[in-house]
Coordinates of C-alpha atoms in Angstrom, one line a residue:
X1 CA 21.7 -29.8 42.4
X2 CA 21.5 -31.8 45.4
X3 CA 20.7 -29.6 48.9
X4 CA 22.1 -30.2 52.2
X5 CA 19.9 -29.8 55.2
X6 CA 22.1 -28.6 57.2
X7 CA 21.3 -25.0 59.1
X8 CA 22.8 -21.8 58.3
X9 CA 23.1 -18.7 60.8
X10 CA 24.4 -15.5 61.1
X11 CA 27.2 -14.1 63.7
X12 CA 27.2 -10.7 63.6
X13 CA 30.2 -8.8 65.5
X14 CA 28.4 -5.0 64.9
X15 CA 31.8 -4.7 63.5
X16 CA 32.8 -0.8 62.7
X17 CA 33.8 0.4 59.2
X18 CA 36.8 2.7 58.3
X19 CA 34.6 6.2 57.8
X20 CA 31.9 5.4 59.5
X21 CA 30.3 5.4 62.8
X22 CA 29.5 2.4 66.0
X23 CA 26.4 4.1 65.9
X24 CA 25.6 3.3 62.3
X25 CA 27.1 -0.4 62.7
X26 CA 24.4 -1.2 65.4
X27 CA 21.8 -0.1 63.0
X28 CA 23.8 -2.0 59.8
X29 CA 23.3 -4.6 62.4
X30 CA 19.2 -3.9 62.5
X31 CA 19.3 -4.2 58.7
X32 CA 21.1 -7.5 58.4
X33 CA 19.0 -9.4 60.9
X34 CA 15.9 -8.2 58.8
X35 CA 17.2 -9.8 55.8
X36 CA 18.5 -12.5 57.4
X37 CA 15.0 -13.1 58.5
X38 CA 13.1 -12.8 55.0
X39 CA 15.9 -14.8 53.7
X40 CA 15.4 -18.0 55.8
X41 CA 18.5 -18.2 57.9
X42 CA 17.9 -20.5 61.3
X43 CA 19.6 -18.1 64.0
X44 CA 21.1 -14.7 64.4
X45 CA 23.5 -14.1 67.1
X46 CA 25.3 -11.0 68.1
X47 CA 29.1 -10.9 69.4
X48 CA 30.5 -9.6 72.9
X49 CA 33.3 -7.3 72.7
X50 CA 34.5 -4.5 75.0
X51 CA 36.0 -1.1 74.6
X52 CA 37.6 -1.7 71.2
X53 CA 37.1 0.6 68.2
X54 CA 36.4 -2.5 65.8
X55 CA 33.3 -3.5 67.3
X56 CA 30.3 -1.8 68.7
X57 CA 28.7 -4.0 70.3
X58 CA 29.0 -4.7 74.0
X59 CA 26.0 -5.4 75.3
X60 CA 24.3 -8.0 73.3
X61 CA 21.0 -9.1 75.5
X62 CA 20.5 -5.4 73.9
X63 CA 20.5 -6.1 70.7
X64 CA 18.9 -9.5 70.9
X65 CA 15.8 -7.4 72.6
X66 CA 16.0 -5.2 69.6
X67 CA 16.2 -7.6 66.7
X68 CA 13.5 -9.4 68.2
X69 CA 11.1 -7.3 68.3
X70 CA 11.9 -6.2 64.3
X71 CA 12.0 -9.6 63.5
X72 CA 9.3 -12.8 62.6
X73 CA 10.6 -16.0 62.9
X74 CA 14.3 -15.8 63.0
X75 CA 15.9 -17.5 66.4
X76 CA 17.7 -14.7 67.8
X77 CA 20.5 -15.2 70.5
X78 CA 23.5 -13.9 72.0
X79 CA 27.4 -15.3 70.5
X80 CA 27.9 -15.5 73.3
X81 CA 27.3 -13.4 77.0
X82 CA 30.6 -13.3 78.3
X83 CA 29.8 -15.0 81.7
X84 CA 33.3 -14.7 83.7
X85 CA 32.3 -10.8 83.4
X86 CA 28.3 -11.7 85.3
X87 CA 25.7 -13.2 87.3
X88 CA 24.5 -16.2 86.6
X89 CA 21.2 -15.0 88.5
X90 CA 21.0 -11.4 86.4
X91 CA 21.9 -13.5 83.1
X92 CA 19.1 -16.0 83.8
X93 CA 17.1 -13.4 84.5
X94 CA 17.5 -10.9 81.4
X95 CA 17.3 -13.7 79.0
X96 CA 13.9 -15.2 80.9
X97 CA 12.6 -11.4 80.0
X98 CA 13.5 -11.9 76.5
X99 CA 12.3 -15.5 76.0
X100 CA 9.2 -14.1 77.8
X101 CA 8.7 -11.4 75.0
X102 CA 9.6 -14.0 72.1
X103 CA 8.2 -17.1 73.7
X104 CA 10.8 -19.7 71.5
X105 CA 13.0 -17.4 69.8
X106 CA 15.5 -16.6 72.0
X107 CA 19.0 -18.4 72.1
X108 CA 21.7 -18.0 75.4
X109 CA 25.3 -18.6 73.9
X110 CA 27.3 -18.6 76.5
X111 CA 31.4 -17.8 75.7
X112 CA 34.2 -18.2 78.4
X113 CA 36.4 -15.4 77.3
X114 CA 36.6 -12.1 78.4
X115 CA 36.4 -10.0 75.2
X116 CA 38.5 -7.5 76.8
X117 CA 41.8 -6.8 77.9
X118 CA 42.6 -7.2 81.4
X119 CA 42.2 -4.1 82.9
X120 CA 38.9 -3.7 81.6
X121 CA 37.8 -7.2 82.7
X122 CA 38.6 -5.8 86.0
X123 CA 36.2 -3.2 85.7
X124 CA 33.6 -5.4 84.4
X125 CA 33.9 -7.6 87.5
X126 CA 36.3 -6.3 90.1
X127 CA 37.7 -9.0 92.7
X128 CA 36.8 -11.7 89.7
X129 CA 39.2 -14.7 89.5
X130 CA 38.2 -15.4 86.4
X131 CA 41.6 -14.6 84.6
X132 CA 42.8 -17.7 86.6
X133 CA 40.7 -19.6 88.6
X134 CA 39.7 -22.8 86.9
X135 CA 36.8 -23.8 88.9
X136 CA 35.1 -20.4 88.6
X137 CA 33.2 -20.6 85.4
X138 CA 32.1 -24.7 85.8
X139 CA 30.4 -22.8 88.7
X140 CA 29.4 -19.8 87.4
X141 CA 27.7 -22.1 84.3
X142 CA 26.4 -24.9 87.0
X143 CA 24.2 -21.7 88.5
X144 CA 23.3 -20.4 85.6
X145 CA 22.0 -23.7 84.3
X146 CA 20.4 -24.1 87.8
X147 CA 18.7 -21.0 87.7
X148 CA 17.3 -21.5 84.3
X149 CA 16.1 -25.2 84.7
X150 CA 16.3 -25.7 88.3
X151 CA 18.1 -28.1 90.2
X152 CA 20.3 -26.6 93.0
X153 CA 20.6 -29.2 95.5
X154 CA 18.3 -30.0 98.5
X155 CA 19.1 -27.2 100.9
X156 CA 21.8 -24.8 98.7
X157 CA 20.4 -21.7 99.7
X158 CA 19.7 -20.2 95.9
X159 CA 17.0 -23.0 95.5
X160 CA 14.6 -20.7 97.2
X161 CA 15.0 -17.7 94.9
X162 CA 11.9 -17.8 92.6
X163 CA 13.3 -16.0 89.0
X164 CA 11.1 -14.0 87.5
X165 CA 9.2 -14.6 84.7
X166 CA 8.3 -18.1 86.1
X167 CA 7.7 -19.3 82.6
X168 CA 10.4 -20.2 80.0
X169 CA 13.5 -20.3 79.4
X170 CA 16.4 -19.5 76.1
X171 CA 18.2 -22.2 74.7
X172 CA 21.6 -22.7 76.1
X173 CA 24.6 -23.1 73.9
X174 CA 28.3 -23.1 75.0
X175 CA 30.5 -21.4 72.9
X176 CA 34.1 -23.5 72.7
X177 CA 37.5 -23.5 71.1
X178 CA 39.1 -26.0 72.2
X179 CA 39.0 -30.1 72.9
X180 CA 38.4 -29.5 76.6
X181 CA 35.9 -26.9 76.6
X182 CA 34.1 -29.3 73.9
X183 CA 34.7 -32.5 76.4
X184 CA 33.3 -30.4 79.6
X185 CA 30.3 -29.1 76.7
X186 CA 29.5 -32.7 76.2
X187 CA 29.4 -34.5 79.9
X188 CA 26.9 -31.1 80.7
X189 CA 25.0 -32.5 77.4
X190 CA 24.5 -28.6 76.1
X191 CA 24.8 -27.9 72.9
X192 CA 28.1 -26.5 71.2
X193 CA 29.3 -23.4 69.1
X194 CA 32.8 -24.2 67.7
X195 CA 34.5 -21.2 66.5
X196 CA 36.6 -22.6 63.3
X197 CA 37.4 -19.2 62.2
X198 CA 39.5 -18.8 65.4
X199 CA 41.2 -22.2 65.5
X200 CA 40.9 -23.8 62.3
X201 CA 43.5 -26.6 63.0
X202 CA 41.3 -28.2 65.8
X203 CA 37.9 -28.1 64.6
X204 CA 37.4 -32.0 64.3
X205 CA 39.7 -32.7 67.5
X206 CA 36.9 -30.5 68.8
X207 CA 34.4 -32.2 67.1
X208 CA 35.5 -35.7 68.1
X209 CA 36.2 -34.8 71.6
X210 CA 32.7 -33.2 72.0
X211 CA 30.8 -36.4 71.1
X212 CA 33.2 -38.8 72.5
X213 CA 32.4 -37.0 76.3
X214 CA 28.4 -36.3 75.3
X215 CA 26.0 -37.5 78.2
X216 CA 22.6 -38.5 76.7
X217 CA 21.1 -39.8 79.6
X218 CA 18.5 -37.2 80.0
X219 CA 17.4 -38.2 76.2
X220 CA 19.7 -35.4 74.5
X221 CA 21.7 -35.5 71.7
X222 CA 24.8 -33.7 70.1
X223 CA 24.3 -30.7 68.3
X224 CA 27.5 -29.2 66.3
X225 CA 27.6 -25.9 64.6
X226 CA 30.7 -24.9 63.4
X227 CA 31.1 -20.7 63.3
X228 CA 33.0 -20.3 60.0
X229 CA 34.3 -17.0 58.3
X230 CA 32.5 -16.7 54.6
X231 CA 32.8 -14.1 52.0
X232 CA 30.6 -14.6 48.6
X233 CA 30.7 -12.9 45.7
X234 CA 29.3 -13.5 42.5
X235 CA 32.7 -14.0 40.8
X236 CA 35.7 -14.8 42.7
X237 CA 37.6 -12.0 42.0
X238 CA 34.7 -9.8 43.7
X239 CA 34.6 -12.4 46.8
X240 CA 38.5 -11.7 47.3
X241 CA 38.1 -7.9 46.9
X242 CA 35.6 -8.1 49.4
X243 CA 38.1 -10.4 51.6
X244 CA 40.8 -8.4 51.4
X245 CA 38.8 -6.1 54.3
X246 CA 39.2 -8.9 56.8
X247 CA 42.9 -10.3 55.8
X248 CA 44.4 -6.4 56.7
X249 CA 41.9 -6.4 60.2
X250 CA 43.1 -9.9 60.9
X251 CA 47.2 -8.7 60.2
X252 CA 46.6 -5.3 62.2
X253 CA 44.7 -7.3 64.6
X254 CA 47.5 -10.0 65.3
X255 CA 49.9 -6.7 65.9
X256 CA 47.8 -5.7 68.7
X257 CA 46.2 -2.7 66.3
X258 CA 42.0 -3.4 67.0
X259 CA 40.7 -0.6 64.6
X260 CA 37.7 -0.2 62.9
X261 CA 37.6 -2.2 59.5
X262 CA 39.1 -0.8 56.0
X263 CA 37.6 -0.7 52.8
X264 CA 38.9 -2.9 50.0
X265 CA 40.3 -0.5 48.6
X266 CA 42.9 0.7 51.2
X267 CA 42.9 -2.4 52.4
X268 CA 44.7 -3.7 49.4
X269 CA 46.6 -0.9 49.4
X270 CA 47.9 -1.9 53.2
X271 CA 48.6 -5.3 52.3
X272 CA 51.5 -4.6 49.5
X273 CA 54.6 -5.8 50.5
X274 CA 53.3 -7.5 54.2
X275 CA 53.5 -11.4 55.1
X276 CA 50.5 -12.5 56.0
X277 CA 50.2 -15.6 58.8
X278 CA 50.5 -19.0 57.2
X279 CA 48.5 -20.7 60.0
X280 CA 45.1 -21.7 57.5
X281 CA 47.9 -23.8 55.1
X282 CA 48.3 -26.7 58.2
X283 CA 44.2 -26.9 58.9
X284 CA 41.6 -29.0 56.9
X285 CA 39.4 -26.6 56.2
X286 CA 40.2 -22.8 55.8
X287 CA 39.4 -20.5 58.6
X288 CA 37.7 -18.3 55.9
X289 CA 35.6 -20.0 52.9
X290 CA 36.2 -16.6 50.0
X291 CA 34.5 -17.7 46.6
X292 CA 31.5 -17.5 44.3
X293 CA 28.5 -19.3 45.3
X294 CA 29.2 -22.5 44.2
X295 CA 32.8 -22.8 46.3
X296 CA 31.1 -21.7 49.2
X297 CA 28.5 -24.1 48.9
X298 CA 31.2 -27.1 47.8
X299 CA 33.3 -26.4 50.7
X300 CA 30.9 -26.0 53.5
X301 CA 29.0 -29.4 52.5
X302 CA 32.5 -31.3 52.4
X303 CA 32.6 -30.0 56.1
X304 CA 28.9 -31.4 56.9
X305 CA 29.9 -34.8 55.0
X306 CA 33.1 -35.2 57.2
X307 CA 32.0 -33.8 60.6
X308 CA 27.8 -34.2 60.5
X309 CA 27.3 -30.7 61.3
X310 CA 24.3 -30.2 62.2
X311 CA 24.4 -25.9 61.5
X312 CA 26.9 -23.5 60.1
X313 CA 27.2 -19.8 62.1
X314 CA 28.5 -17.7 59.3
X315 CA 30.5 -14.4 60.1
X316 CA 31.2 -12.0 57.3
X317 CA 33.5 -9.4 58.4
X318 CA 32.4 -7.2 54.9
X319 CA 33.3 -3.5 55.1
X320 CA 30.1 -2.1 52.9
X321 CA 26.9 -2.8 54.3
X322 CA 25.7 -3.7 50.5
X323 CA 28.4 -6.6 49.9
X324 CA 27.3 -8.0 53.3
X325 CA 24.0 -7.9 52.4
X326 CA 25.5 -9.0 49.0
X327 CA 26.6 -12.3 50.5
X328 CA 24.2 -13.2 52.5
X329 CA 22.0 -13.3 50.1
X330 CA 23.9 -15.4 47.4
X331 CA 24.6 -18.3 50.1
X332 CA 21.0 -18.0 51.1
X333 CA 20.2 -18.4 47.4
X334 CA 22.4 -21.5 46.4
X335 CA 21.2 -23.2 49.6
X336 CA 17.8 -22.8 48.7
X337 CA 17.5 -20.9 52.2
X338 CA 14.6 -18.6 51.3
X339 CA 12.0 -21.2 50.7
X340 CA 12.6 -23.4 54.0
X341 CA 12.2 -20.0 55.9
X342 CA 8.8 -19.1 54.3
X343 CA 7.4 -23.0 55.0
X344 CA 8.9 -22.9 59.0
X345 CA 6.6 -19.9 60.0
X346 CA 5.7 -19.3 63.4

């Protein structure tokens, strides 16, 4: 069977299961990087999100310190650092540390969202206008960037702040949604996380508008990965079981109802008699790919062939650690994942 080269990575959202614990998600979180690792997948990213039961993961330079350090060769970055809520100078910072302590591993998605509602975005950054002022995250990012790589303008007075560690520096990936963010992603010639399993009807508008505005004068060139929703089984009927976890998170969620995620089981229970959104039937692709092995693999190659993605960031929003693991490990399988991660090395 004919491989793709394309790249495959994980997003992990430390999402919370229904009976357990945000405690024991962080460390379900430890154990999936660590297979992710022997397995041969390119990156692992962890989410954002802020004082919601569903996720338990707010602090992600965190985690990326942690997984680091259990882990061999694996990329490891944030998807993404919120950055309306920060910094730019304590974000370039905290991620020089980490590239410092895994010289070439370490990934800075950055997201433009808040990840919160608005009263707690407040108390992440009080006085922020970043709930409406357009200019303030081109900024934010331009300083950042700056920061990292240098380049503040002859006599701007943060050009004289030395960061420390002096050598270094993550790789910097903008996290987008939409054809505009993707334009302003491609005239700053950065790299691009399109998140298809959020807006499924404009992932090639995204795509299209992203290469159409990409500068290349400093010898760059477009990188696409597409973040894509994917639940494997080994049959389909187990791959929709599993689904059904996300499809009654995804209902409650649209209600305004963030709880931790159900089991299968009462999750197919919850779903008898409700009408689900329709929005997937009007978009190419589907915002989740939910099949054996061979559909997944089909359906994420057609998206490469039509797109040229260059990496897939797979999220699987799977309620038992096990079937996570589970499927994982069958995509990693039909991709032929496991032997490319034991020839890269470090």
């Amino acid at each position: 069977m004919k491989e793709t080269s394309v790249k495959l990575s994980v997003l992990d959202q430390s999402v919370v299961p229904e009976g357990s614990t945000p405690a024991t998600a962080l460390r379900n979180s430890l154990d999936l990087a660590g297979l992710a690792d022997r397995l041969g997948y390119h990156r692992y990213w962890l989410a954002e999100h802020h004082a919601t039961p569903s996720f338990a993961g707010p602090a992600p330079e965190i985690m990326v310190a942690r997984v680091a350090a259990e882990t061999r060769r694996i990329r490891v970055g944030s998807g993404g650092v919120l950055l309306p809520h920060y910094s730019p100078l304590k974000v370039a910072e905290v991620f020089r540390v980490l590239d410092a302590l895994s010289p070439g591993r370490i990934d800075l998605g950055i997201g433009r969202g808040i990840g919160a509602s608005s009263i707690e975005a407040h108390a992440l950054a009080p006085g922020s206008s970043a709930d409406g002022d357009e200019t303030e995250f081109p900024r934010k990012l331009a300083e950042l960037l700056a920061f990292l790589h240098g380049g503040f303008p002859d006599g701007h007075p943060y050009g004289r702040i030395q960061l420390m560690p002096t050598a270094g520096a993550p790789e910097v990936w903008l996290l987008v949604a939409s054809p505009q963010s993707a334009e302003f992603a491609g005239r700053l010639g950065l790299p691009v996380s399109i998140a298809h399993f959020g807006r499924p009807q404009v992932t090639r508008s995204v795509v299209e508008s992203y290469r159409a505005a990409f500068d290349s004068r400093d010898g760059a060139r477009p990188r696409v990965q597409i973040g894509v929703g994917v639940y494997c089984g080994p049959t389909e009927e187990e791959a929709q079981r599993v689904f059904a976890s996300q499809r009654l998170f995804r209902l409650r969620m649209g209600r305004g109802l963030l709880l931790p995620l159900p089991s299968p089981e009462a999750a197919l229970d919850g779903l008898r008699g409700e009408v689900e959104p329709l929005a997937d039937e009007v978009a190419e692709w589907p915002r989740c790919v939910v099949g054996d092995p061979d559909h997944v693999h089909k359906t994420l190659t057609s998206m490469v062939d039509a797109l040229e993605v260059d990496e897939f960031m797979l999220l699987s929003t799977i309620h038992a650690p096990r079937d996570r693991m589970r499927s994982y490990e069958l995509i990693a399988r039909r991709f032929g994942l496991a032997a490319q991660g034991e020839d890269q090395g470090v």
